[in-house]
Amino acid sequence: MEIKPATGYRSNKITSVTSQTTTRSPKTKTAASSNLDTYESSVAKLLGEHLITASKDELYFHGPTPSLGELAIYEPDEAKNDGIDWENIENYVSHIQITIDNADDLQRSVHHMASMYIAAKTSLNHQFADHEDILSEKMNKLEQLWTQAKNRLVNSYQNSVGRFYEQMGNPGAASQLGKEFSSAIDKRAEEIESLAKERGILDKKDNVSYALLSFGLEAMSLDNWIDNPDAEVSSLKELEAAGFVAKAATKMNPHEWNLMSDNELGIHLAVQYMKIAHTLSHWGMGEEMSSLLLSSFETYMNRQLDDTSIHSPNTFTTYQHALKQYQKTGDIEKAFIAASNQAGISLSIRDRLNMNQFLHNLEYGNSADILQSIIGNSAYSLSIHA
């Protein structure tokens, strides 16, 4: 279609035509009228009163002729069809939260959220690099969602994990852990984006959708930080460990303790504490964080003993002896055996298998396997020497 500038334009109204042959029938006049070259538009004027349709093949611009480059064609769906699943992102953001139940898998939530954010940001920059107004509008929307998601994660972590440590006698723990978590989220997002750029994952490529890019980023980050046992300890991993210990404590079943003798219970509690300590050491936790987690775990167990009214001097003595053996040797198996012998308890095959299973899970399993090895929740009875 050709666009022509003009100082005026034809009226869209169909004019009447007088036939030279007066004897031509009205039917013939009607046929002649349908062959006129004047085109009546049924489409709304695209640029107000300036650009109008004048025929089936031409557009006329009424008024001053625009300079070169001023008359741009705008595609109404260009900004809308950006390939970003905004509905899914908004739904995820509105539901994301950390509880005691998922705090031991904290990094996965952070990595999933960060992967969506980086993928969307990259896709928008690639698509709208030449449309600053559209890009700015969409980036503002994305940043708001990122901030909202981060706030939900931090607040829910404070209200669950942070509150647990405050209740265990650590005032201000929730606020401090929340600040550390917020900084850790930003740092991990920067690390993911930096690694992705280094590997060329964020380069502009044809046929790479937002969904595919988001999946690739998450797979890369999980492999590099979570599924890699040699990954260096980070503040995010320490915060995840805090969630792990809080979950281990609250998932124990104190009612089973009533089925054990005083010495058996002392050994049982000591083993749970040693497993927590051994796990934190294996994960490379810092001394300050380990101290907070272990003291809080012990406080929780002591409170449960007081609540069940089964705490006795013998229980406490056996418990303390087992911990001293662990501190002396640094070997959880040797401490377990020495404490059992001191208390006059013969370890059964089941007890030894339980310990071996824990060490195997610590080396090759995931946090869920390790957690189950610690809390147990299946009452056992050691054999007392006659």
Short mmCIF file of C-alpha atoms in Angstrom, two decimals, residues 89-98 109-110 112-114 116-117 141-157 181 185:
data_model
loop_
_atom_site.label_atom_id
_atom_site.label_comp_id
_atom_site.label_asym_id
_atom_site.label_seq_id
_atom_site.Cartn_x
_atom_site.Cartn_y
_atom_site.Cartn_z
CA ILE A 89 5.71 -15.67 38.21
CA GLU A 90 3.05 -13.67 40.05
CA ASN A 91 1.42 -16.85 41.35
CA TYR A 92 4.77 -18.18 42.59
CA VAL A 93 5.63 -14.91 44.29
CA SER A 94 2.26 -14.78 46.06
CA HIS A 95 2.73 -18.26 47.57
CA ILE A 96 6.46 -18.61 48.20
CA GLN A 97 7.44 -18.95 51.87
CA ILE A 98 9.87 -20.68 54.20
CA SER A 109 13.68 -21.97 46.81
CA VAL A 110 16.25 -19.23 46.34
CA HIS A 112 14.25 -21.26 41.59
CA MET A 113 13.25 -17.68 42.32
CA ALA A 114 16.56 -16.24 41.12
CA MET A 116 13.05 -16.99 36.97
CA TYR A 117 14.15 -13.43 37.68
CA LYS A 141 7.27 -4.68 36.96
CA LEU A 142 9.88 -7.45 37.22
CA GLU A 143 11.88 -5.64 39.91
CA GLN A 144 8.73 -5.17 41.97
CA LEU A 145 8.01 -8.90 41.78
CA TRP A 146 11.62 -9.73 42.72
CA THR A 147 11.45 -7.44 45.75
CA GLN A 148 8.11 -8.88 46.79
CA ALA A 149 9.40 -12.45 46.51
CA LYS A 150 12.52 -11.66 48.49
CA ASN A 151 10.51 -9.98 51.23
CA ARG A 152 8.20 -12.98 51.49
CA LEU A 153 11.13 -15.36 51.80
CA VAL A 154 12.92 -13.28 54.42
CA ASN A 155 9.83 -12.56 56.52
CA SER A 156 8.68 -16.18 56.53
CA TYR A 157 12.20 -17.36 57.44
CA PHE A 181 19.22 -14.11 54.53
CA ILE A 185 19.74 -14.01 48.38
#
